[in-house]
Tab-separated table of C-alpha atoms in Angstrom:
chain	number	residue	atom	x	y	z
A	940	MET	CA	257.426	41.864	101.326
A	941	LYS	CA	255.594	45.188	100.911
A	942	LYS	CA	256.847	48.701	101.646
A	943	VAL	CA	254.749	50.751	104.071
A	944	VAL	CA	254.709	54.560	104.035
A	945	THR	CA	253.422	57.003	106.639
A	946	ILE	CA	250.908	59.609	105.652
A	947	SER	CA	248.986	62.259	107.518
A	948	ILE	CA	245.248	62.550	106.926
A	949	ALA	CA	243.544	65.487	108.597
A	950	GLY	CA	246.271	65.806	110.910
A	951	ARG	CA	246.583	62.182	112.017
A	952	SER	CA	249.241	59.954	110.866
A	953	PHE	CA	248.634	56.447	109.452
A	954	TYR	CA	250.763	53.566	108.042
A	955	ILE	CA	249.581	52.687	104.569
A	956	ASP	CA	251.060	50.103	102.262
A	957	GLU	CA	252.420	51.510	99.077
A	958	ASP	CA	249.728	50.233	96.566
A	959	ALA	CA	247.001	51.439	98.874
A	960	TYR	CA	248.823	54.860	99.134
A	961	GLN	CA	248.798	55.227	95.329
A	962	ARG	CA	245.049	54.495	95.178
A	963	LEU	CA	244.312	56.835	98.039
A	964	GLU	CA	246.435	59.575	96.548
A	965	GLN	CA	244.679	59.278	93.192
A	966	TYR	CA	241.306	59.488	94.948
A	967	LEU	CA	242.111	62.436	97.049
A	968	ARG	CA	243.487	64.207	93.963
A	969	GLU	CA	240.184	63.587	92.134
A	970	LEU	CA	238.336	65.025	95.015
A	971	GLU	CA	240.572	67.999	95.085
A	972	ASP	CA	240.246	68.644	91.392
A	973	TRP	CA	236.489	68.325	91.789
A	974	SER	CA	236.425	70.683	94.850
A	975	ARG	CA	238.670	73.227	93.269
A	976	GLY	CA	235.994	74.553	90.902
A	977	LYS	CA	233.270	74.865	93.586
A	978	GLU	CA	232.373	77.656	95.917
A	979	GLY	CA	233.837	76.758	99.305
A	980	GLY	CA	235.486	73.874	97.677
A	981	ARG	CA	238.696	74.024	99.810
A	982	GLU	CA	236.612	73.784	103.094
A	983	MET	CA	234.600	70.949	101.573
A	984	PHE	CA	237.730	69.140	100.690
A	985	THR	CA	239.042	69.533	104.325
A	986	ASP	CA	235.760	68.291	105.657
A	987	ILE	CA	235.796	65.256	103.414
A	988	GLU	CA	239.363	64.469	104.406
A	989	GLY	CA	238.404	64.686	108.114
A	990	ARG	CA	235.604	62.305	107.433
A	991	ILE	CA	238.012	59.843	105.630
A	992	ARG	CA	240.282	59.975	108.619
A	993	GLU	CA	237.318	59.081	110.844
A	994	LEU	CA	236.428	56.185	108.692
A	995	PHE	CA	239.990	54.866	108.710
A	996	GLU	CA	240.076	55.016	112.399
A	997	GLU	CA	236.842	53.289	112.556
A	998	LYS	CA	237.744	50.416	110.146
A	999	ILE	CA	241.430	49.895	110.386
A	1000	ASN	CA	242.454	46.449	111.638
A	1001	PRO	CA	243.797	47.191	115.045
A	1002	SER	CA	246.179	44.206	114.981
A	1003	THR	CA	248.167	45.312	111.913
A	1004	SER	CA	247.093	49.034	111.950
A	1005	VAL	CA	248.128	49.300	108.297
A	1006	ILE	CA	245.851	50.660	105.662
A	1007	THR	CA	245.409	48.014	102.915
A	1008	PRO	CA	244.286	48.527	99.384
A	1009	GLY	CA	241.052	46.759	100.156
A	1010	LEU	CA	240.399	49.310	102.964
A	1011	VAL	CA	241.042	52.252	100.572
A	1012	ASP	CA	238.600	50.706	98.157
A	1013	GLU	CA	236.016	50.388	100.849
A	1014	ILE	CA	236.495	53.921	101.887
A	1015	VAL	CA	236.317	55.059	98.346
A	1016	SER	CA	232.954	53.252	97.884
A	1017	ILE	CA	231.614	54.689	101.092
A	1018	MET	CA	232.516	58.231	100.098
A	1019	GLY	CA	231.803	57.808	96.547
A	1020	GLN	CA	233.392	59.274	93.395
A	1021	PRO	CA	232.763	63.012	92.868
A	1022	GLY	CA	230.660	62.327	89.798
A	1023	ASP	CA	228.392	60.056	91.986
A	1024	PHE	CA	227.544	62.822	94.543
A	1025	ALA	CA	223.765	63.288	94.307
A	1026	GLY	CA	222.603	66.671	93.013
A	1027	GLU	CA	225.889	67.166	91.290
A	1028	THR	CA	224.473	66.280	87.815
A	1029	THR	CA	221.739	68.803	87.998
A	1030	GLU	CA	224.084	71.499	89.166
A	1031	ASP	CA	225.981	71.705	85.868
A	1032	SER	CA	222.935	70.548	83.909
A	1033	GLY	CA	224.566	67.338	82.834
A	1034	ARG	CA	227.960	68.851	82.054
A	1035	THR	CA	229.768	66.811	84.622
A	1036	LYS	CA	228.781	63.417	83.762
A	1037	THR	CA	229.776	60.424	85.856
A	1038	GLY	CA	232.947	59.053	84.483
A	1039	GLU	CA	234.000	62.234	82.871
A	1040	THR	CA	235.259	63.586	86.143
A	1041	THR	CA	236.784	60.364	87.270
A	1042	ASN	CA	238.543	59.303	84.064
A	1043	ILE	CA	240.407	62.360	83.175
A	1044	PRO	CA	244.106	62.045	83.737
A	1045	PRO	CA	245.603	64.175	86.567
A	1046	ARG	CA	246.448	67.724	85.864
A	1047	ARG	CA	249.870	68.003	84.203
A	1048	ARG	CA	252.740	69.313	86.416
A	1049	LEU	CA	256.294	69.976	85.708
A	1050	TYR	CA	258.652	67.262	87.105
A	1051	ARG	CA	262.206	66.252	86.323
A	1052	ASP	CA	262.158	62.833	84.449
A	1053	LEU	CA	264.751	60.673	86.277
A	1054	ASP	CA	264.180	57.731	84.115
A	1055	ASP	CA	265.319	59.566	80.957
A	1056	ARG	CA	267.838	62.057	81.790
A	1057	VAL	CA	271.274	63.400	80.655
A	1058	LEU	CA	272.118	65.587	83.634
A	1059	GLY	CA	269.138	66.304	85.932
A	1060	GLY	CA	266.169	65.392	83.733
A	1061	VAL	CA	265.061	69.120	83.379
A	1062	CYS	CA	264.926	68.924	79.509
A	1063	SER	CA	262.940	65.734	79.365
A	1064	GLY	CA	260.572	67.203	82.085
A	1065	ILE	CA	260.039	70.367	80.184
A	1066	ALA	CA	259.587	68.405	76.869
A	1067	ASP	CA	256.875	66.308	78.672
A	1068	TYR	CA	255.214	69.371	80.089
A	1069	PHE	CA	254.829	71.064	76.733
A	1070	ASN	CA	254.329	67.822	74.870
A	1071	ILE	CA	257.377	68.256	72.501
A	1072	ASP	CA	260.174	65.940	71.464
A	1073	ARG	CA	262.777	65.601	74.157
A	1074	VAL	CA	265.542	65.764	71.563
A	1075	VAL	CA	264.339	69.231	70.461
A	1076	VAL	CA	264.516	70.621	73.924
A	1077	ARG	CA	267.974	69.047	74.542
A	1078	VAL	CA	269.426	70.484	71.335
A	1079	LEU	CA	267.998	73.760	72.248
A	1080	PHE	CA	269.497	73.696	75.755
A	1081	ALA	CA	272.825	72.567	74.193
A	1082	LEU	CA	272.760	75.534	71.789
A	1083	LEU	CA	271.615	78.113	74.394
A	1084	PRO	CA	274.958	78.562	76.218
A	1085	PHE	CA	276.472	79.981	73.032
A	1086	LEU	CA	273.458	82.031	72.177
A	1087	SER	CA	272.988	83.500	75.769
A	1088	PHE	CA	276.594	83.932	76.513
A	1089	GLY	CA	276.428	81.345	79.295
A	1090	ALA	CA	273.362	82.614	81.052
A	1091	ILE	CA	271.556	79.376	80.488
A	1092	ILE	CA	273.889	77.331	82.696
A	1093	PRO	CA	272.894	78.931	85.970
A	1094	ILE	CA	269.318	78.835	84.808
A	1095	TYR	CA	269.582	75.131	84.261
A	1096	ILE	CA	271.037	74.645	87.678
A	1097	ILE	CA	268.186	76.763	89.252
A	1098	LEU	CA	265.620	74.716	87.385
A	1099	TRP	CA	267.343	71.556	88.508
A	1100	ILE	CA	267.025	72.618	92.045
A	1101	ALA	CA	263.491	74.071	91.814
A	1102	ILE	CA	261.755	71.438	89.686
A	1103	PRO	CA	260.843	68.361	91.808
A	1104	PRO	CA	261.834	64.914	90.416
A	1105	ALA	CA	258.923	62.518	89.525
A	1106	VAL	CA	259.422	59.865	92.050
A	1107	THR	CA	256.178	58.167	92.785
A	1108	SER	CA	254.189	56.637	89.913
A	1109	ALA	CA	251.431	59.199	90.637
A	1110	GLN	CA	253.973	61.939	89.975
A	1111	ARG	CA	255.045	60.271	86.802
A	1112	LEU	CA	251.378	60.151	85.741
A	1113	GLU	CA	251.118	63.777	86.367
A	1114	MET	CA	254.289	64.438	84.304
A	1115	HIS	CA	252.363	63.131	81.357
A	1116	GLY	CA	248.963	64.324	82.692
A	1117	HIS	CA	246.538	66.283	80.483
A	1118	ASP	CA	247.587	68.655	77.882
A	1119	VAL	CA	248.558	72.270	78.693
A	1120	ASN	CA	246.129	73.778	76.252
A	1121	ILE	CA	244.303	77.086	76.238
A	1122	SER	CA	241.202	75.722	77.759
A	1123	ASN	CA	243.086	73.969	80.531
A	1124	ILE	CA	245.080	77.110	81.293
A	1125	GLU	CA	241.951	79.115	81.304
A	1126	LYS	CA	240.330	76.708	83.654
A	1127	ASN	CA	243.399	76.744	85.996
A	1128	ILE	CA	243.465	80.529	86.044
A	1129	LYS	CA	239.620	80.660	86.636
A	1130	ASN	CA	239.934	78.151	89.506
A	1131	GLU	CA	242.910	79.987	91.015
A	1132	TYR	CA	241.029	83.289	90.632
A	1133	ARG	CA	237.909	81.760	92.329
A	1134	ASP	CA	240.057	80.426	95.104
A	1135	VAL	CA	241.598	83.844	95.803
A	1136	LYS	CA	238.156	85.578	95.540
A	1137	ASN	CA	236.703	83.126	98.031
A	1138	ARG	CA	239.435	83.618	100.530
A	1139	PHE	CA	239.305	87.367	100.036
A	1140	ARG	CA	235.580	87.334	100.562
A	1141	GLN	CA	235.998	85.580	103.813
A	1142	SER	CA	238.473	88.124	105.046
A	1143	LYS	CA	237.411	90.786	107.517
A	1144	ALA	CA	238.500	93.697	105.285
A	1145	TYR	CA	236.285	92.620	102.544
A	1146	LYS	CA	233.224	92.499	104.849
A	1147	LYS	CA	233.954	95.834	106.285
A	1148	GLY	CA	234.534	97.304	102.792
A	1149	GLY	CA	231.236	95.705	101.685
A	1150	GLU	CA	229.452	97.459	104.568
A	1151	TYR	CA	230.808	100.872	103.477
A	1152	TRP	CA	230.041	100.062	99.913
A	1153	GLU	CA	226.312	99.254	100.790
A	1154	ARG	CA	225.927	102.731	102.277
A	1155	PHE	CA	226.651	104.503	98.849
A	1156	GLN	CA	223.720	105.291	96.692
A	1157	LYS	CA	223.616	103.468	93.350
A	1158	ARG	CA	224.501	106.592	91.393
A	1159	ASP	CA	227.439	107.359	93.582
A	1160	ARG	CA	228.647	103.745	93.159
A	1161	THR	CA	228.546	104.094	89.368
A	1162	ALA	CA	230.424	107.350	89.734
A	1163	LEU	CA	233.028	105.634	91.783
A	1164	ILE	CA	233.385	102.781	89.290
A	1165	VAL	CA	233.748	105.266	86.386
A	1166	THR	CA	236.467	107.191	88.229
A	1167	ALA	CA	238.254	104.004	88.911
A	1168	ILE	CA	238.110	102.999	85.277
A	1169	VAL	CA	239.396	106.570	84.205
A	1170	ILE	CA	242.287	106.374	86.687
A	1171	GLY	CA	243.126	102.900	85.399
A	1172	VAL	CA	243.045	104.197	81.786
A	1173	ILE	CA	245.409	106.929	82.708
A	1174	PHE	CA	247.641	104.448	84.444
A	1175	LEU	CA	247.645	102.148	81.433
A	1176	VAL	CA	248.381	105.060	79.114
A	1177	ASN	CA	251.372	105.922	81.293
A	1178	LEU	CA	252.475	102.354	81.186
A	1179	THR	CA	252.456	102.198	77.431
A	1180	SER	CA	253.646	105.872	77.003
A	1181	PHE	CA	257.251	105.382	76.229
A	1182	GLN	CA	256.744	103.919	72.889
A	1183	PHE	CA	254.773	107.042	72.015
A	1184	ASN	CA	258.035	108.972	72.306
A	1185	GLY	CA	259.871	105.971	71.034
A	1186	TRP	CA	258.702	105.811	67.499
A	1187	GLY	CA	258.959	108.330	64.858
A	1188	PRO	CA	261.867	110.343	63.380
A	1189	GLN	CA	263.647	110.814	66.634
A	1190	PHE	CA	263.848	107.016	67.006
A	1191	HIS	CA	267.242	105.479	67.165
A	1192	GLY	CA	266.385	101.844	67.462
A	1193	ASN	CA	268.714	99.066	68.516
A	1194	GLY	CA	266.957	96.444	66.394
A	1195	PHE	CA	265.614	94.325	69.186
A	1196	SER	CA	262.837	96.711	70.270
A	1197	PRO	CA	261.858	98.780	67.351
A	1198	GLY	CA	259.427	101.173	68.694
A	1199	ILE	CA	257.487	98.881	71.004
A	1200	GLY	CA	258.520	98.168	74.535
A	1201	PHE	CA	257.675	94.482	75.057
A	1202	PHE	CA	257.046	94.588	78.789
A	1203	PRO	CA	254.716	97.591	78.909
A	1204	VAL	CA	252.601	95.941	76.307
A	1205	LEU	CA	252.652	92.667	78.199
A	1206	SER	CA	251.749	94.243	81.503
A	1207	LEU	CA	248.912	96.115	79.834
A	1208	VAL	CA	247.563	92.939	78.403
A	1209	ILE	CA	247.895	91.235	81.681
A	1210	ILE	CA	246.128	94.080	83.550
A	1211	LEU	CA	243.328	94.079	80.967
A	1212	LEU	CA	242.909	90.417	81.325
A	1213	VAL	CA	242.746	90.603	85.095
A	1214	LEU	CA	240.233	93.288	84.891
A	1215	GLY	CA	238.303	91.205	82.461
A	1216	LEU	CA	238.266	88.417	84.954
A	1217	ALA	CA	237.195	90.800	87.691
A	1218	PHE	CA	234.277	92.205	85.691
A	1219	ARG	CA	233.000	89.121	83.895
A	1220	THR	CA	230.312	91.065	82.087
A	1221	ALA	CA	232.882	93.333	80.553
A	1222	PHE	CA	235.185	90.536	79.555
A	1223	LYS	CA	234.505	90.763	75.964
A	1224	GLY	CA	234.888	94.500	76.008
A	1225	PHE	CA	238.397	94.156	77.540
A	1226	LEU	CA	239.286	91.556	74.866
A	1227	VAL	CA	238.234	93.903	72.149
A	1228	LEU	CA	240.260	96.734	73.895
A	1229	ILE	CA	243.259	94.495	73.993
A	1230	VAL	CA	242.956	93.628	70.269
A	1231	VAL	CA	242.487	97.392	69.403
A	1232	VAL	CA	245.568	98.399	71.491
A	1233	LEU	CA	247.636	95.699	70.019
A	1234	THR	CA	246.565	96.562	66.497
A	1235	LEU	CA	247.251	100.218	67.138
A	1236	LEU	CA	250.712	99.373	68.463
A	1237	PHE	CA	251.367	97.149	65.386
A	1238	LEU	CA	250.317	99.917	63.055
A	1239	MET	CA	252.348	102.366	64.894
A	1240	LYS	CA	255.293	100.046	64.593
A	1241	ILE	CA	254.947	99.663	60.834
A	1242	PHE	CA	254.378	103.365	60.580
A	1243	GLY	CA	257.313	104.144	62.587
A	1244	TRP	CA	259.419	101.956	60.519
A	1245	ALA	CA	258.131	103.416	57.302
A	1246	VAL	CA	258.850	107.036	58.297
A	1247	GLY	CA	261.862	106.404	60.495
A	1248	PRO	CA	265.186	107.465	59.156
A	1249	HIS	CA	266.598	104.067	60.069
A	1250	PHE	CA	264.247	102.205	57.923
A	1251	MET	CA	266.947	100.351	55.879
A	1252	HIS	CA	268.954	99.883	59.120
A	1253	HIS	CA	266.039	97.865	60.570
A	1254	LEU	CA	265.548	95.884	57.527
A	1255	MET	CA	269.126	94.677	57.577
A	1256	ILE	CA	268.590	93.565	61.095
B	145	MET	CA	215.372	63.391	79.163
B	146	LYS	CA	217.445	60.939	81.132
B	147	ILE	CA	216.127	59.023	84.009
B	148	GLU	CA	219.341	59.815	86.107
B	149	ASN	CA	218.644	63.553	85.705
B	150	ALA	CA	215.021	63.322	86.602
B	151	LYS	CA	215.942	61.176	89.637
B	152	ALA	CA	218.697	63.618	90.654
B	153	GLN	CA	216.492	66.565	90.417
B	154	MET	CA	213.700	64.875	92.450
B	155	ARG	CA	216.389	64.029	95.155
B	156	LYS	CA	218.064	67.306	95.236
B	157	GLY	CA	215.367	69.254	96.903
B	158	VAL	CA	214.351	66.428	99.185
B	159	LEU	CA	217.937	65.965	100.316
B	160	GLU	CA	218.225	69.612	101.380
B	161	TYR	CA	214.904	69.277	103.114
B	162	CYS	CA	216.140	66.166	104.940
B	163	ILE	CA	219.307	67.911	106.217
B	164	LEU	CA	217.378	70.825	107.514
B	165	SER	CA	214.911	68.459	109.150
B	166	ILE	CA	217.675	66.439	110.885
B	167	LEU	CA	219.209	69.710	112.123
B	168	SER	CA	215.790	70.823	113.455
B	169	ARG	CA	216.056	68.053	116.002
B	170	GLY	CA	219.292	69.535	117.483
B	171	ASP	CA	222.778	70.507	116.399
B	172	ALA	CA	224.720	67.682	114.735
B	173	TYR	CA	228.201	67.226	113.162
B	174	ALA	CA	228.728	65.792	109.698
B	175	SER	CA	229.004	62.164	110.628
B	176	ASP	CA	225.721	62.316	112.610
B	177	ILE	CA	223.838	63.635	109.741
B	178	ILE	CA	225.479	61.018	107.506
B	179	LYS	CA	224.394	58.275	109.938
B	180	ASP	CA	220.731	59.462	109.913
B	181	MET	CA	220.683	59.834	106.168
B	182	LYS	CA	222.240	56.405	105.603
B	183	GLU	CA	219.780	54.773	107.917
B	184	ALA	CA	217.002	56.486	106.082
B	185	ARG	CA	218.523	55.258	102.759
B	186	ILE	CA	218.174	58.614	101.323
B	187	ILE	CA	221.927	58.828	100.413
B	188	VAL	CA	224.197	56.222	98.818
B	189	VAL	CA	227.610	57.808	98.938
B	190	GLU	CA	228.665	60.057	101.883
B	191	GLY	CA	230.436	62.559	99.668
B	192	THR	CA	226.984	63.772	98.642
B	193	LEU	CA	226.448	65.529	101.969
B	194	TYR	CA	229.280	67.983	101.636
B	195	PRO	CA	228.314	69.977	98.684
B	196	LEU	CA	224.804	70.183	100.112
B	197	LEU	CA	226.023	71.508	103.499
B	198	THR	CA	228.090	74.075	101.726
B	199	ARG	CA	225.305	75.212	99.575
B	200	LEU	CA	222.879	75.526	102.659
B	201	LYS	CA	225.566	77.205	104.599
B	202	ASN	CA	226.154	79.760	101.782
B	203	ALA	CA	222.342	80.292	101.577
B	204	GLY	CA	222.484	81.292	105.215
B	205	LEU	CA	220.123	78.459	106.188
B	206	LEU	CA	222.543	76.872	108.533
B	207	THR	CA	225.801	77.748	110.284
B	208	TYR	CA	228.453	75.830	112.229
B	209	ARG	CA	230.656	76.093	115.277
B	210	TRP	CA	233.887	74.312	116.173
B	211	GLU	CA	233.857	72.065	119.211
B	212	GLU	CA	236.600	70.156	120.864
B	213	SER	CA	236.206	66.368	120.662
B	214	THR	CA	237.518	63.846	123.118
B	215	GLN	CA	238.699	61.697	120.239
B	216	GLY	CA	240.188	63.228	117.121
B	217	PRO	CA	240.269	66.738	115.853
B	218	PRO	CA	237.708	69.445	116.732
B	219	ARG	CA	234.426	68.894	115.138
B	220	LYS	CA	232.098	71.145	113.075
B	221	TYR	CA	228.700	71.242	114.657
B	222	TYR	CA	226.021	72.436	112.285
B	223	GLU	CA	222.952	74.272	113.493
B	224	LEU	CA	219.902	75.941	111.799
B	225	THR	CA	219.779	79.635	111.575
B	226	ASP	CA	216.508	81.557	112.113
B	227	ARG	CA	216.294	81.798	108.427
B	228	GLY	CA	216.886	77.991	108.188
B	229	ARG	CA	213.954	77.258	110.608
B	230	GLU	CA	211.723	79.551	108.459
B	231	PHE	CA	212.777	77.757	105.402
B	232	LEU	CA	212.188	74.409	106.998
B	233	LYS	CA	208.725	75.419	107.869
B	234	GLU	CA	207.900	76.315	104.344
B	235	LEU	CA	209.496	73.091	103.022
B	236	ASP	CA	207.455	71.014	105.558
B	237	LEU	CA	204.218	72.582	104.276
B	238	SER	CA	205.224	72.163	100.604
B	239	TRP	CA	206.272	68.466	101.354
B	240	GLN	CA	202.859	67.778	102.746
B	241	GLU	CA	201.153	69.361	99.756
B	242	LEU	CA	203.407	67.333	97.353
B	243	VAL	CA	202.566	64.109	99.157
B	244	ALA	CA	198.942	64.922	99.112
B	245	SER	CA	198.981	65.860	95.447
B	246	VAL	CA	200.898	62.623	94.387
B	247	ARG	CA	198.668	60.555	96.624
B	248	PHE	CA	195.508	62.164	95.071
B	249	ILE	CA	196.747	61.298	91.577
B	250	HIS	CA	197.802	57.791	92.526
B	251	ASN	CA	194.315	57.193	94.221
B	252	LYS	CA	192.695	58.539	91.043
B	253	ASN	CA	194.640	56.214	88.781
B	254	HIS	CA	193.721	53.427	91.134
B	255	GLN	CA	189.974	54.139	90.853
B	256	HIS	CA	190.366	54.424	87.190
B	257	GLU	CA	191.891	50.892	87.097
B	258	GLU	CA	189.183	49.495	89.313
B	259	SER	CA	186.383	51.073	87.280
B	260	SER	CA	187.814	49.900	83.951
B	261	ASP	CA	188.063	46.423	85.366
B	262	HIS	CA	184.272	46.152	85.833
């Protein structure tokens, strides 16, 4: 006996047996991962999905009308693995080698682990996501109610509701998928940014804006950009301004935020990073700016401590 | 230098040329193009076509329109733009030149072999 599930491919529903479903899902995910980094990738993925639907319609056994693992394999061999698409290897000058794209485990996602849970599996899911010991996360969560005066309890419940459980084996794979490291995060952010950029580019507003933009002389354009940057800098200074008033002799610190507001600095860094992504050529400059600002703040913090009348008070805390 | 890379580079331009050439016959939707290319044995896996179509579309050489279909969802019909037609003309020329050049070299090799046999 085999379980059969219903899926929808490019708007048409099919019956598919469970093994075949997992194979197909894995394949589609590989295609999606591949298309994510490409210009017009989403559109390409939709087109390929449409073609897969067509192939299924063509090749499905009309008497059983169930997609079998054999059929999925056949379709995969017809469409090919993303690494086998001709012209792909030259595009990235050999960076995307066959196999490298097909053998990487799926992207890691946050799921609740139902196989190993105390309450909802939230802790084990989080532990898997950050690749730390489950016990550590559990102990932390067990201690947090006392440290956070109970605030963690509703948070746990919200997480329980919000995080989907890992039900299928594909989801379980994803739960342990590849590591969340800096380069992966960077890749995800870049992909996401590219996606948004593409969608934005296709919008009417962008095209109209582009037409107006073209009418400006080059010198005027530079002037506009400089103005925008100056306004941006003023805005950023305002964002960070309150710790300029905050440090120094008049400062009555409360121990937790001695001189430096965490959120203004965080938003400053995020804004700089976004700007850096938008103007790729200036990215290094923005990074340097971030480092300079953070160093300045750090120095100010130390300086503020040193000259502040509550120096000892802070040390005790 | 890897043979796969050399082959892929050789094919890449030719594949784009073939797609434009197929579309010069008339508008077609992805599956028609795939059928032609598979018959001609120029592509192995069908997925190859989609990045190429996207690239050609982004280069402004072809465009598409949606058309209702009697069976299944609406289909994307691709057609050449004016620029695409110009482009194809150039490619036709350069293909003929290429073929002529390669043939010339092959012939010369052949003659060389024959003369060294004597």
